[in-house]
Amino acid sequence: MNNEKVNKVNKSTEVDELSNDYPFSIVHKPIGRVDAVGKVTGKMIYAADFQFDNTTFASPVYSQYSHALIKNIDVSGALKVKGVITVLTAKDVPGSNLFGTEIKNQQIFARDKVRYYGDVVAMVIAETENIAREASEKVKVKYEPLDAVFNVREAMKKDAPKIHDDGNVAFEHRVRKGDIQEGFGEADIVLEREYKTQFVEHLYIEPESVSAKADWKGGVEIYGSIQNIFSARKTVSSALNISLNKVRIVQTPLGGSFGGKDEIMQALAARAAIAAIKTNRPCKIVYRREESIRESYKRHPYIIKYKIGAKKNGKLVALKVEIFADVGAYEATSPFVTWRSTVQCAGPYEIPNVHADVYGVYTNNTYTGAMRGFGSPQVNFAIESLIDELAEKLNISPLEIRIKNGYKDGSITTTGQVLDHKVSLMECLDKATRAINYHSKKREYMKFNKKSKVIKKGIGLACSYRGCSLGAEGKDYAGAILSIQSDGSVILSSGIAENGSGAQTVLSQIAAEVLGISMNRIRFLETDTSTTVDSGPTVASRGTLMGGNAVKKAAEYAKNTILNVASKILETSPDNLYLKDEKVISKTDSQIFITLDNVIEKCVKHNVQLCFFGWYTAPEVDWDKERGQGKAYFTYVYGCNIAEVEVDTETGKVKVTNFVSTHDVGRTINPQTAQGQIYGGVAMGLGYALLEEVEMNNGKIVNDNLDEYLIATAMDMPEITPIFVENPDIAGPFGAKSLGEPATEIVAPAIINAICNAIGRRIYELPANLEEVLLGKKLRKK
Ligand code: MOS
């Protein structure tokens, strides 16, 4: 079936759908979210609300050491507690106790060795949650403590304690572009700087929760707050040693995830499933906040070393990069996170000579993994700070240096890729600086700061490019099923999960637009491994781009069927018909039409197939690992953020007073949910810049609850102006690209650059908390 041609043809005017004049009905409109009522009325069933009849409850038993051998586990004390049903350990795992994305070195239950305080040694299963928790303290574990290491530099030393058998450098990535020696030879100025970033907690409002039940077919059914149900299924299947089709995982609505409910939920789902099979009763796990923070992975702390060379006129000629990422106890998605950092290490700047080495290093800290931005917030903070400082040294403006070096159409990236799409970085810079009155604000604050002693004001900008979707780090595909019922209602599903960003709404809008139907005809199914099609993980800001393309394909097949059937009734060619407002209408005479319901009635009567499957595979990418060169992603988004701040130089307190966030998203499918992404992204980025840090004391988390782990609240938020630049992308559904992660990835450097502009001193370490701003060095308890 070839529908590729049909989809480019517009309803009546033959306007290409990538054109800004395309007469959209549903897409590109601020349609209300399909899950809004359920959420605001409290009717939505979250994982903790969900319960199987006759369920048991579970409590984890955590490691008491950051690094130790397990000599003996004595569960007898716990078993004696009334109401305890069983206690699970690694011995109870019927299949593989190990799991992981690339290297399977993470444990469902720690067996011989613990590598961080969040390792789970055992799990008590009891009649109530309280009994389980009480009894979990009676599990006695004998350890032989090992030397531990908590810092990447120490961990890289030859004689450092080995966390895994193969040594502590888990992996490395590199870029070799041009000739770094030659590049620095041409430089008039060379700057060398080191930046540090912190551990950050996702702090999804809903802590981890999952329920599992054995079914009578020898499989399990699992409901949980799980970001990636297909990766969870893989782990459960290998842990139980049963085939994938015997594991059914249903995603309950996520109360936040931000990349965080992957590996940890794989482990929880497996533990609950093992319990369910062993006891022949359902098992439910609901974490407390302290457990969530203790066990879950964090955003990687980085040590970033940059050496940059430029000509007097500001032209960048060479960049040398060394990055050390703290991987913590287990690898998880670290190779992929740091690969993105590698590709984007030079920011959106065309530098002819780049040499980068990026190392992932094991420590006995909490392991690190995917978190909104996925490797870009760290390098964006560093490169955007560096570019600002370089501009200052060269006495040119931060804007000018970015205009001079920033990517334009046809630029060659750090990985040697020629940008063959519309490169909108300059447009983003232009729109953002105009919207905030960048130049006049800069002058105004300079004057203000001359007079004002205590309060200083500043403005700062940051920009970025970001590869859309998984890129050369993974296979990129997505599927969707669209099934028209006999009454004309539509069931739509995709393996793309609703992470809270509005994916179900946006994907429904795409189907509604293609079919010319209203949103309330469509019901979007819960993501379920048994009824929806594996569409890869819902990560990497790929939901709209990948899922949208799959949905669009399915809807276009449906549209072809409808037009074919209608063409027979209306006695005209299908090419002469279009779908709009629940009707099939003639392009030549709008008085000639038939209602969609009538067409569907006909289809039902004549047994016409009304279930459609859309499958989308992303355009080719390629990667040369040795040189770190290749087409890393098939397309990119561009953005510019500008922050204004007021700094109290007596207390170090920073108030962000205004924020403009500009992003080229290709096309907004829903401008309102897109704005939501920006508001949330700015809040998260602001926390990263000023407040957030998981304090790790010899591997033990000090601030393990919301009283001490501070995130931004409404009180901290400035006025935010979201601005969308729309250059529809050939690969995107209706031209749409990505926004979820771009929205947060350059917030921190914009704020940091604004602070530096205000106080006249650079900041090299996140977060810029009171101590950092006041004294420029850390006063933390170590
Ligand atoms: Mo995301 S941080 O790519 O789950």
Short mmCIF file of N, CA, C and O and ligand atoms in Angstrom, two decimals, residues 227 258-259 370-374 538-541 741, ligand 1:
data_model
loop_
_atom_site.label_atom_id
_atom_site.label_comp_id
_atom_site.label_asym_id
_atom_site.label_seq_id
_atom_site.Cartn_x
_atom_site.Cartn_y
_atom_site.Cartn_z
N GLN A 227 8.67 3.56 33.47
CA GLN A 227 8.83 4.38 32.27
C GLN A 227 8.94 3.51 31.02
O GLN A 227 8.31 3.79 30.00
N PHE A 258 11.00 11.44 34.31
CA PHE A 258 12.14 12.25 33.84
C PHE A 258 13.35 11.41 33.50
O PHE A 258 14.49 11.85 33.65
N GLY A 259 13.10 10.18 33.07
CA GLY A 259 14.20 9.27 32.76
C GLY A 259 14.50 8.32 33.91
O GLY A 259 15.26 7.38 33.76
N ALA A 370 19.84 7.68 33.23
CA ALA A 370 19.10 8.64 32.41
C ALA A 370 18.41 9.68 33.28
O ALA A 370 17.75 9.34 34.25
N MET A 371 18.61 10.92 32.95
CA MET A 371 17.79 11.98 33.53
C MET A 371 17.69 13.12 32.53
O MET A 371 18.69 13.53 31.96
N ARG A 372 16.47 13.57 32.35
CA ARG A 372 16.12 14.65 31.43
C ARG A 372 17.34 15.48 30.98
O ARG A 372 17.94 16.20 31.77
N GLY A 373 17.65 15.35 29.72
CA GLY A 373 18.84 15.98 29.17
C GLY A 373 19.86 14.92 28.74
O GLY A 373 20.47 15.03 27.71
N PHE A 374 19.99 13.90 29.57
CA PHE A 374 20.73 12.70 29.20
C PHE A 374 22.15 13.04 28.72
O PHE A 374 22.51 12.78 27.58
N THR A 538 10.55 5.05 25.77
CA THR A 538 10.06 6.43 25.65
C THR A 538 11.04 7.34 26.36
O THR A 538 10.88 7.69 27.52
N VAL A 539 12.07 7.69 25.64
CA VAL A 539 13.19 8.47 26.15
C VAL A 539 13.67 9.39 25.03
O VAL A 539 13.10 9.38 23.93
N ALA A 540 14.72 10.15 25.33
CA ALA A 540 15.44 10.89 24.30
C ALA A 540 14.55 11.84 23.50
O ALA A 540 14.79 12.06 22.32
N SER A 541 13.52 12.35 24.14
CA SER A 541 12.62 13.31 23.49
C SER A 541 12.13 12.77 22.15
O SER A 541 12.07 13.49 21.16
N GLU A 741 13.55 17.26 26.50
CA GLU A 741 14.85 17.50 27.12
C GLU A 741 15.45 18.85 26.75
O GLU A 741 16.03 19.51 27.61
MO1 MOS B 1 15.29 10.12 28.99
S1 MOS B 1 16.50 11.09 30.26
O1 MOS B 1 16.18 9.97 27.60
O2 MOS B 1 14.53 8.85 29.78
#
